[in-house]
Short mmCIF file of C-alpha atoms in Angstrom, two decimals:
data_model
loop_
_atom_site.label_atom_id
_atom_site.label_comp_id
_atom_site.label_asym_id
_atom_site.label_seq_id
_atom_site.Cartn_x
_atom_site.Cartn_y
_atom_site.Cartn_z
CA UNK A 1104 191.47 -240.99 78.13
CA UNK A 1105 193.38 -238.99 75.49
CA UNK A 1106 196.73 -240.05 74.08
CA UNK A 1107 198.39 -237.16 75.96
CA UNK A 1108 196.84 -238.29 79.24
CA UNK A 1109 197.92 -241.87 78.61
CA UNK A 1110 201.47 -240.76 77.91
CA UNK A 1111 201.52 -238.67 81.05
CA UNK A 1112 200.19 -241.61 83.09
CA UNK A 1113 202.81 -243.87 81.60
CA UNK A 1114 205.57 -241.39 82.40
CA UNK A 1115 204.21 -241.01 85.95
CA UNK A 1116 204.31 -244.82 86.39
CA UNK A 1117 207.88 -245.04 85.21
CA UNK A 1118 209.42 -242.06 86.96
CA UNK A 1119 209.90 -243.45 90.50
CA UNK A 1120 211.24 -246.76 89.27
CA UNK A 1121 213.61 -245.11 86.85
CA UNK A 1122 215.19 -243.33 89.79
CA UNK A 1123 215.90 -246.56 91.63
CA UNK A 1124 219.49 -247.74 91.74
CA UNK A 1125 218.89 -251.24 90.37
CA UNK A 1126 216.63 -251.78 87.39
CA UNK A 1127 213.80 -254.28 87.87
CA UNK A 1128 215.12 -256.30 84.93
CA UNK A 1129 218.04 -257.49 87.06
CA UNK A 1130 215.66 -258.85 89.70
CA UNK A 1131 213.75 -260.73 86.99
CA UNK A 1132 217.05 -262.12 85.66
CA UNK A 1133 217.96 -263.23 89.20
CA UNK A 1134 214.63 -265.08 89.61
CA UNK A 1135 215.12 -266.71 86.21
CA UNK A 1136 218.64 -267.74 87.27
CA UNK A 1137 217.34 -269.45 90.44
CA UNK A 1138 214.52 -271.09 88.46
CA UNK A 1139 216.89 -272.59 85.92
CA UNK A 1140 219.10 -273.88 88.75
CA UNK A 1141 216.12 -275.72 90.27
CA UNK A 1142 215.20 -277.29 86.95
CA UNK A 1143 218.85 -278.17 86.26
CA UNK A 1144 218.94 -280.73 89.06
CA UNK A 1145 217.72 -283.33 86.60
CA UNK A 1146 220.54 -282.57 84.19
CA UNK A 1147 222.93 -284.02 86.81
CA UNK A 1148 221.19 -287.38 87.04
CA UNK A 1149 221.47 -289.38 83.76
CA UNK A 1150 225.19 -290.18 83.89
CA UNK A 1151 224.90 -291.23 87.54
CA UNK A 1152 222.07 -293.71 87.09
CA UNK A 1153 223.20 -295.69 84.04
CA UNK A 1154 225.19 -298.24 86.05
CA UNK A 1155 222.77 -298.49 89.05
CA UNK A 1156 219.75 -299.07 86.78
CA UNK A 1157 221.72 -301.59 84.74
CA UNK A 1158 222.68 -303.49 87.90
CA UNK A 1159 219.25 -303.39 89.61
CA UNK A 1160 216.95 -304.10 86.65
CA UNK A 1161 219.31 -305.72 84.14
CA UNK A 1162 218.39 -303.18 81.47
CA UNK A 1163 221.02 -302.68 78.77
CA UNK A 1164 222.86 -299.39 78.55
CA UNK A 1165 221.26 -298.93 75.15
CA UNK A 1166 217.78 -299.13 76.73
CA UNK A 1167 218.71 -296.65 79.45
CA UNK A 1168 220.35 -294.47 76.82
CA UNK A 1169 217.06 -294.55 74.86
CA UNK A 1170 215.27 -292.97 77.84
CA UNK A 1171 217.95 -290.29 78.02
CA UNK A 1172 217.61 -289.87 74.26
CA UNK A 1173 213.84 -289.29 74.48
CA UNK A 1174 214.39 -286.81 77.28
CA UNK A 1175 217.01 -284.86 75.38
CA UNK A 1176 215.01 -284.85 72.13
CA UNK A 1177 211.85 -283.61 73.85
CA UNK A 1178 213.93 -281.06 75.75
CA UNK A 1179 214.75 -279.53 72.40
CA UNK A 1180 211.55 -280.13 70.44
CA UNK A 1181 209.39 -278.61 73.19
CA UNK A 1182 211.43 -275.41 73.36
CA UNK A 1183 210.01 -273.53 70.32
CA UNK A 1184 206.43 -274.33 71.36
CA UNK A 1185 207.25 -273.25 74.91
CA UNK A 1186 208.55 -269.90 73.60
CA UNK A 1187 205.30 -269.41 71.68
CA UNK A 1188 203.24 -270.47 74.72
CA UNK A 1189 205.09 -267.88 76.80
CA UNK A 1190 203.95 -265.26 74.29
CA UNK A 1191 200.37 -266.53 74.60
CA UNK A 1192 199.95 -267.37 78.31
CA UNK A 1193 202.92 -265.63 79.95
CA UNK A 1194 206.25 -266.80 81.30
CA UNK A 1195 205.05 -267.48 84.85
CA UNK A 1196 202.31 -269.95 83.95
CA UNK A 1197 204.37 -271.93 81.45
CA UNK A 1198 207.41 -272.18 83.74
CA UNK A 1199 205.36 -273.13 86.82
CA UNK A 1200 203.62 -275.97 84.94
CA UNK A 1201 206.98 -277.14 83.54
CA UNK A 1202 208.50 -277.37 87.02
CA UNK A 1203 205.56 -279.43 88.27
CA UNK A 1204 206.00 -281.83 85.32
CA UNK A 1205 209.70 -282.27 86.15
CA UNK A 1206 208.84 -283.02 89.78
CA UNK A 1207 206.12 -285.50 88.78
CA UNK A 1208 208.27 -287.36 86.27
CA UNK A 1209 211.28 -287.63 88.55
CA UNK A 1210 209.23 -288.55 91.62
CA UNK A 1211 207.36 -291.37 89.87
CA UNK A 1212 210.59 -293.13 88.86
CA UNK A 1213 211.06 -294.42 92.42
CA UNK A 1214 208.17 -296.87 91.84
CA UNK A 1215 209.10 -298.06 88.34
CA UNK A 1216 209.63 -301.77 87.68
CA UNK A 1217 209.70 -301.93 83.86
CA UNK A 1218 211.74 -300.21 81.16
CA UNK A 1219 208.66 -298.59 79.56
CA UNK A 1220 208.05 -296.74 82.82
CA UNK A 1221 211.56 -295.32 82.62
CA UNK A 1222 210.81 -294.15 79.08
CA UNK A 1223 207.54 -292.58 80.21
CA UNK A 1224 208.72 -290.83 83.40
CA UNK A 1225 212.34 -290.06 82.67
CA UNK A 1226 211.89 -289.64 78.94
CA UNK A 1227 208.43 -288.15 78.31
CA UNK A 1228 207.38 -286.25 81.44
CA UNK A 1229 210.75 -284.85 82.44
CA UNK A 1230 211.63 -284.21 78.79
CA UNK A 1231 208.52 -282.08 78.26
CA UNK A 1232 209.09 -280.25 81.55
CA UNK A 1233 212.75 -279.48 81.00
CA UNK A 1234 212.00 -278.53 77.38
CA UNK A 1235 209.67 -275.80 78.60
CA UNK A 1236 212.49 -274.65 80.89
CA UNK A 1237 215.05 -274.79 78.09
CA UNK A 1238 217.29 -272.00 76.87
CA UNK A 1239 214.33 -270.50 75.00
CA UNK A 1240 213.18 -269.35 78.45
CA UNK A 1241 216.45 -267.49 78.93
CA UNK A 1242 216.19 -266.02 75.42
CA UNK A 1243 212.60 -264.85 76.06
CA UNK A 1244 213.50 -263.17 79.37
CA UNK A 1245 216.54 -261.50 77.78
CA UNK A 1246 214.66 -260.25 74.72
CA UNK A 1247 211.78 -258.80 76.75
CA UNK A 1248 213.62 -257.24 79.67
CA UNK A 1249 216.90 -256.05 78.11
CA UNK A 1250 217.94 -253.98 75.13
CA UNK A 1251 221.50 -253.57 76.44
CA UNK A 1252 223.81 -256.21 77.96
CA UNK A 1253 221.88 -258.96 76.19
CA UNK A 1254 224.97 -261.05 75.56
CA UNK A 1255 226.03 -260.81 79.20
CA UNK A 1256 222.54 -261.68 80.50
CA UNK A 1257 222.26 -264.60 78.08
CA UNK A 1258 225.60 -265.88 79.36
CA UNK A 1259 224.53 -265.54 82.99
CA UNK A 1260 221.21 -267.34 82.48
CA UNK A 1261 222.86 -270.05 80.41
CA UNK A 1262 225.40 -270.52 83.19
CA UNK A 1263 222.53 -271.15 85.62
CA UNK A 1264 222.15 -274.68 84.30
CA UNK A 1265 225.82 -275.33 84.98
CA UNK A 1266 225.44 -273.80 88.42
CA UNK A 1267 222.64 -276.26 89.14
CA UNK A 1268 224.89 -279.10 88.05
CA UNK A 1269 227.64 -277.78 90.33
CA UNK A 1270 225.25 -277.67 93.31
CA UNK A 1271 223.46 -280.98 92.82
CA UNK A 1272 225.92 -283.31 91.11
CA UNK A 1273 228.27 -284.07 94.04
CA UNK A 1274 225.34 -284.54 96.44
CA UNK A 1275 223.44 -286.81 94.05
CA UNK A 1276 226.62 -288.79 93.35
CA UNK A 1277 227.11 -289.51 97.05
CA UNK A 1278 223.47 -290.65 97.30
CA UNK A 1279 223.87 -293.01 94.37
CA UNK A 1280 227.23 -294.30 95.59
CA UNK A 1281 225.64 -295.13 98.97
CA UNK A 1282 223.76 -297.90 97.18
CA UNK A 1283 220.34 -296.43 96.42
CA UNK A 1284 219.51 -294.18 93.47
CA UNK A 1285 215.94 -293.37 94.61
CA UNK A 1286 216.86 -290.56 97.06
CA UNK A 1287 218.56 -288.82 94.15
CA UNK A 1288 215.34 -288.96 92.10
CA UNK A 1289 213.33 -287.60 95.03
CA UNK A 1290 215.86 -284.77 95.49
CA UNK A 1291 215.39 -283.73 91.87
CA UNK A 1292 211.60 -283.68 92.32
CA UNK A 1293 211.85 -281.57 95.48
CA UNK A 1294 214.30 -279.13 93.88
CA UNK A 1295 211.83 -278.44 91.07
CA UNK A 1296 208.90 -277.98 93.46
CA UNK A 1297 210.78 -275.61 95.77
CA UNK A 1298 211.32 -273.15 92.91
CA UNK A 1299 207.62 -272.92 91.93
CA UNK A 1300 206.67 -270.30 94.60
CA UNK A 1301 209.57 -268.08 93.50
CA UNK A 1302 208.34 -268.22 89.92
CA UNK A 1303 204.72 -267.49 90.79
CA UNK A 1304 205.36 -264.68 93.25
CA UNK A 1305 208.42 -262.92 91.84
CA UNK A 1306 208.67 -263.53 88.10
CA UNK A 1307 206.94 -261.03 85.79
CA UNK A 1308 206.15 -261.54 82.13
CA UNK A 1309 206.98 -258.09 80.71
CA UNK A 1310 208.51 -254.78 81.86
CA UNK A 1311 205.17 -253.06 81.20
CA UNK A 1312 203.61 -255.21 83.95
CA UNK A 1313 205.53 -253.17 86.54
CA UNK A 1314 205.58 -249.88 84.65
CA UNK A 1315 209.19 -249.81 83.48
CA UNK A 1316 210.97 -249.75 80.17
CA UNK A 1317 213.34 -252.62 79.32
CA UNK A 1318 216.87 -252.17 80.63
CA UNK A 1319 218.73 -249.84 78.28
CA UNK A 1320 215.60 -248.73 76.37
CA UNK A 1321 215.13 -245.02 75.82
CA UNK A 1322 211.34 -245.19 75.92
CA UNK A 1323 208.53 -247.25 77.40
CA UNK A 1324 207.60 -250.43 75.50
CA UNK A 1325 203.90 -251.40 75.73
CA UNK A 1326 203.13 -255.02 76.48
CA UNK A 1327 202.08 -256.79 73.28
CA UNK A 1328 198.71 -258.49 73.14
CA UNK A 1329 198.73 -262.27 73.74
CA UNK A 1330 199.33 -264.12 70.50
CA UNK A 1331 196.79 -266.89 69.86
CA UNK A 1332 197.71 -270.11 68.09
CA UNK A 1333 201.01 -270.77 69.84
CA UNK A 1334 201.63 -274.09 68.09
CA UNK A 1335 200.71 -272.66 64.69
CA UNK A 1336 203.02 -269.70 65.20
CA UNK A 1337 205.92 -271.94 66.23
CA UNK A 1338 205.49 -274.06 63.08
CA UNK A 1339 205.01 -270.99 60.86
CA UNK A 1340 208.21 -269.43 62.16
CA UNK A 1341 210.03 -272.73 61.55
CA UNK A 1342 208.88 -272.90 57.91
CA UNK A 1343 209.89 -269.28 57.34
CA UNK A 1344 213.30 -269.71 58.95
CA UNK A 1345 213.90 -273.02 57.15
CA UNK A 1346 213.85 -271.16 53.84
CA UNK A 1347 217.02 -269.34 54.85
CA UNK A 1348 220.54 -270.72 54.78
CA UNK A 1349 221.71 -269.34 58.15
CA UNK A 1350 219.03 -271.35 59.94
CA UNK A 1351 220.46 -274.65 58.73
CA UNK A 1352 224.01 -273.62 59.55
CA UNK A 1353 222.98 -272.53 63.06
CA UNK A 1354 220.95 -275.70 63.53
CA UNK A 1355 223.81 -277.87 62.27
CA UNK A 1356 226.44 -276.30 64.50
CA UNK A 1357 224.15 -276.46 67.53
CA UNK A 1358 223.31 -280.12 66.84
CA UNK A 1359 227.04 -280.86 67.05
CA UNK A 1360 227.22 -278.74 70.20
CA UNK A 1361 224.55 -280.92 71.83
CA UNK A 1362 226.15 -284.13 70.61
CA UNK A 1363 229.51 -283.18 72.15
CA UNK A 1364 228.16 -281.90 75.50
CA UNK A 1365 224.79 -283.14 76.82
CA UNK A 1366 224.75 -286.29 74.73
CA UNK A 1367 228.40 -287.21 75.19
CA UNK A 1368 230.12 -285.80 78.28
CA UNK A 1369 227.12 -285.24 80.51
CA UNK A 1370 225.66 -288.68 79.80
CA UNK A 1371 228.73 -290.88 79.32
CA UNK A 1372 231.71 -289.29 81.06
CA UNK A 1373 230.95 -290.76 84.50
CA UNK A 1374 230.43 -294.37 83.30
CA UNK A 1375 233.44 -294.05 80.96
CA UNK A 1376 235.67 -292.85 83.80
CA UNK A 1377 234.27 -295.62 86.00
CA UNK A 1378 235.26 -298.14 83.29
CA UNK A 1379 238.85 -296.98 83.81
CA UNK A 1380 238.70 -297.48 87.59
CA UNK A 1381 237.61 -294.06 88.77
CA UNK A 1382 235.02 -294.08 91.62
CA UNK A 1383 231.61 -292.66 90.67
CA UNK A 1384 231.72 -289.79 93.23
CA UNK A 1385 235.18 -288.78 91.95
CA UNK A 1386 234.04 -288.82 88.32
CA UNK A 1387 230.89 -286.90 89.25
CA UNK A 1388 233.02 -284.33 91.07
CA UNK A 1389 235.07 -283.79 87.91
CA UNK A 1390 231.82 -283.28 86.00
CA UNK A 1391 230.78 -280.75 88.65
CA UNK A 1392 234.10 -278.94 88.19
CA UNK A 1393 233.18 -278.63 84.52
CA UNK A 1394 230.10 -276.82 85.81
CA UNK A 1395 232.27 -274.38 87.78
CA UNK A 1396 234.27 -273.35 84.75
CA UNK A 1397 231.18 -273.52 82.56
CA UNK A 1398 229.76 -270.63 84.59
CA UNK A 1399 232.95 -268.62 84.08
CA UNK A 1400 233.24 -269.48 80.39
CA UNK A 1401 229.62 -268.77 79.55
CA UNK A 1402 229.50 -265.40 81.28
CA UNK A 1403 232.81 -264.50 79.63
CA UNK A 1404 231.40 -265.60 76.28
CA UNK A 1405 228.38 -263.33 76.80
CA UNK A 1406 230.74 -260.42 77.50
CA UNK A 1407 232.79 -261.27 74.39
CA UNK A 1408 229.64 -261.58 72.27
CA UNK A 1409 228.73 -257.98 73.07
CA UNK A 1410 232.13 -256.90 71.70
CA UNK A 1411 233.33 -259.32 68.99
CA UNK A 1412 232.03 -261.05 65.89
CA UNK A 1413 229.92 -264.04 67.05
CA UNK A 1414 230.76 -266.18 63.99
CA UNK A 1415 234.45 -266.12 64.79
CA UNK A 1416 233.78 -266.84 68.45
CA UNK A 1417 231.75 -269.93 67.50
CA UNK A 1418 234.48 -271.18 65.17
CA UNK A 1419 237.11 -270.86 67.91
CA UNK A 1420 234.89 -272.55 70.51
CA UNK A 1421 234.09 -275.56 68.32
CA UNK A 1422 237.67 -276.00 67.11
CA UNK A 1423 239.07 -276.01 70.65
CA UNK A 1424 236.38 -278.42 71.84
CA UNK A 1425 237.13 -280.84 69.02
CA UNK A 1426 240.85 -280.88 69.83
CA UNK A 1427 240.17 -281.54 73.52
CA UNK A 1428 237.88 -284.51 72.75
CA UNK A 1429 240.53 -286.15 70.60
CA UNK A 1430 242.85 -286.25 73.62
CA UNK A 1431 240.25 -287.58 76.10
CA UNK A 1432 240.67 -291.36 75.44
CA UNK A 1433 244.40 -291.10 76.17
CA UNK A 1434 243.74 -289.03 79.30
CA UNK A 1435 241.31 -291.60 80.69
CA UNK A 1436 243.91 -294.35 80.25
CA UNK A 1437 246.83 -292.40 81.71
CA UNK A 1438 244.73 -291.16 84.66
CA UNK A 1439 244.53 -294.79 85.80
CA UNK A 1440 241.39 -294.18 87.87
CA UNK A 1441 242.86 -291.15 89.66
CA UNK A 1442 240.59 -288.11 89.74
CA UNK A 1443 243.42 -285.70 90.59
CA UNK A 1444 245.57 -286.27 87.51
CA UNK A 1445 247.05 -282.98 86.16
CA UNK A 1446 246.33 -283.60 82.43
CA UNK A 1447 242.77 -284.70 83.27
CA UNK A 1448 242.26 -281.62 85.46
CA UNK A 1449 243.48 -279.47 82.58
CA UNK A 1450 240.94 -281.14 80.26
CA UNK A 1451 238.13 -280.59 82.76
CA UNK A 1452 238.98 -276.88 83.16
CA UNK A 1453 239.46 -276.36 79.44
CA UNK A 1454 236.29 -278.22 78.48
CA UNK A 1455 234.29 -276.48 81.18
CA UNK A 1456 235.21 -273.04 79.85
CA UNK A 1457 233.97 -274.13 76.41
CA UNK A 1458 230.90 -276.18 77.48
CA UNK A 1459 228.04 -273.81 76.60
CA UNK A 1460 230.10 -270.79 75.61
CA UNK A 1461 228.47 -271.36 72.21
CA UNK A 1462 225.06 -270.19 73.45
CA UNK A 1463 225.51 -266.37 73.65
CA UNK A 1464 226.92 -266.02 70.10
CA UNK A 1465 224.28 -268.42 68.74
CA UNK A 1466 221.48 -266.39 70.38
CA UNK A 1467 223.07 -263.19 69.03
CA UNK A 1468 223.12 -264.61 65.50
CA UNK A 1469 219.46 -265.70 65.79
CA UNK A 1470 218.58 -262.18 66.95
CA UNK A 1471 220.57 -260.63 64.09
CA UNK A 1472 218.96 -262.86 61.48
CA UNK A 1473 215.35 -263.17 62.71
CA UNK A 1474 214.50 -260.16 64.88
CA UNK A 1475 211.31 -260.41 66.94
CA UNK A 1476 210.92 -264.11 66.17
CA UNK A 1477 214.45 -264.89 67.30
CA UNK A 1478 213.37 -266.58 70.57
CA UNK A 1479 211.21 -269.07 68.67
CA UNK A 1480 213.87 -269.57 66.00
CA UNK A 1481 216.41 -270.19 68.74
CA UNK A 1482 213.94 -272.70 70.18
CA UNK A 1483 214.12 -274.66 66.93
CA UNK A 1484 217.90 -274.31 66.81
CA UNK A 1485 217.94 -275.64 70.37
CA UNK A 1486 215.76 -278.54 69.17
CA UNK A 1487 218.56 -279.50 66.78
CA UNK A 1488 220.99 -279.24 69.70
CA UNK A 1489 218.97 -281.77 71.66
CA UNK A 1490 218.39 -284.07 68.71
CA UNK A 1491 222.17 -284.23 68.32
CA UNK A 1492 222.48 -284.87 72.05
CA UNK A 1493 219.79 -287.54 71.93
CA UNK A 1494 221.50 -289.43 69.10
CA UNK A 1495 224.85 -289.53 70.89
CA UNK A 1496 223.28 -290.39 74.25
CA UNK A 1497 221.71 -293.46 72.61
CA UNK A 1498 224.55 -294.37 70.26
CA UNK A 1499 227.13 -293.94 73.01
CA UNK A 1500 225.34 -296.58 75.08
CA UNK A 1501 225.12 -298.89 72.06
CA UNK A 1502 228.83 -298.44 71.28
CA UNK A 1503 229.69 -299.26 74.90
CA UNK A 1504 227.50 -302.41 74.78
CA UNK A 1505 229.02 -303.60 71.49
CA UNK A 1506 232.71 -302.65 71.83
CA UNK A 1507 233.10 -302.44 75.60
CA UNK A 1508 234.57 -298.93 75.44
CA UNK A 1509 233.74 -295.37 74.38
CA UNK A 1510 236.82 -294.43 72.32
CA UNK A 1511 235.03 -294.41 68.96
CA UNK A 1512 232.47 -291.91 70.27
CA UNK A 1513 235.12 -289.46 71.51
CA UNK A 1514 236.97 -289.46 68.17
CA UNK A 1515 233.81 -289.07 66.08
CA UNK A 1516 232.61 -286.16 68.23
CA UNK A 1517 235.97 -284.42 67.89
CA UNK A 1518 235.73 -284.63 64.10
CA UNK A 1519 232.18 -283.26 64.16
CA UNK A 1520 233.35 -280.25 66.18
CA UNK A 1521 235.88 -279.43 63.47
CA UNK A 1522 233.03 -279.46 60.92
CA UNK A 1523 230.97 -277.15 63.17
CA UNK A 1524 233.85 -274.64 63.28
CA UNK A 1525 233.84 -274.43 59.49
CA UNK A 1526 230.04 -274.11 59.34
CA UNK A 1527 230.08 -271.18 61.78
CA UNK A 1528 232.48 -269.21 59.60
CA UNK A 1529 230.23 -269.35 56.51
CA UNK A 1530 227.10 -267.91 58.18
CA UNK A 1531 226.49 -264.69 56.27
CA UNK A 1532 226.08 -261.32 57.93
CA UNK A 1533 222.72 -259.55 57.90
CA UNK A 1534 222.35 -255.89 58.77
CA UNK A 1535 218.54 -256.08 59.14
CA UNK A 1536 216.51 -259.09 60.41
CA UNK A 1537 214.83 -261.17 57.71
CA UNK A 1538 211.06 -260.59 57.33
CA UNK A 1539 209.33 -263.60 58.86
CA UNK A 1540 205.90 -264.92 57.89
CA UNK A 1541 203.19 -264.02 60.37
#
């Protein structure tokens, strides 16, 4: 077949779909949104199970925090390899296997009797599974299927994790408060399994698979050949990016982001509120409300990222988050165990709007700096996010065991957020992506 014939065939394939009212990319984004929600069920569990596991097995909060720490670290460290594996084997296969791993790890916890089993199931298996479903998945879908509205789509897909928390957290909290944490673990496993058919039947790896151009593209984009050596490519991209200053600034700011969200609030807010007399379901409901405003804040941040300088947005987000954390110890005391306490509600709304608003501008800066390798670079930046989260998830439990309260952790995290705001402002602009090593 001649080049002219191929071009005509390609144009013939695209023409009827181009005339449709809704671009196929939006359907793919919707499937990805539902998929992330299913995987996000596990993100609601750690803070709920610290006290029940401590009471049933006698494990220290530091030991339980270590399992959360392994999970969070693997969540991040798996992400860049998952992005490379998606380039090699396709999005559908990688995501389907990841969901099965989440279901397996969560389901097996109902039979555990020793702390090492918690580390294996909750830490290793679920950590690897959720890592393959990390934000690198959202970045890969956005980069392949969209050339316009990337900030908005990144915000929407990032908000999916918060939406999952909103859906599952109150239900799981009621299960745990009823006196048995095992139904909550089974619910997480089932939620992951239910999503697998949607992924396999509806998700597509590339616009060329269905004969369309990416949303906003002026011409058809052929599907690239599978890239062999996924692990080697992920490491090569890391070494190339690590020779540039913006990578370390992005990684540093995102490490603080993880420390002050997943590692701190998501893991320790419920037990900290419970320490001050608040019932677990009430504290979990407040955490779910964070998820509500997280959705709003993240989508709004994506919209803002398409229109304003992402460095300044990051600086504002981190500065406001740091200020809010400095007030939290006082709010927990004055709330006196009441969930509906106006200053506490204000904190929850404010913090929710800021929770992962940092993601769209961070993805935009990775794209600006590293071009076609930006999804893998963002995977490594996300790894730093989760390493920061893992450290605080563990250290927060240790601080609670040693001092009997969390105040020191709130203050330290607030100070770190101020440092992150300054780091964001010094990331240099780049008009063309840096040339990465192949």
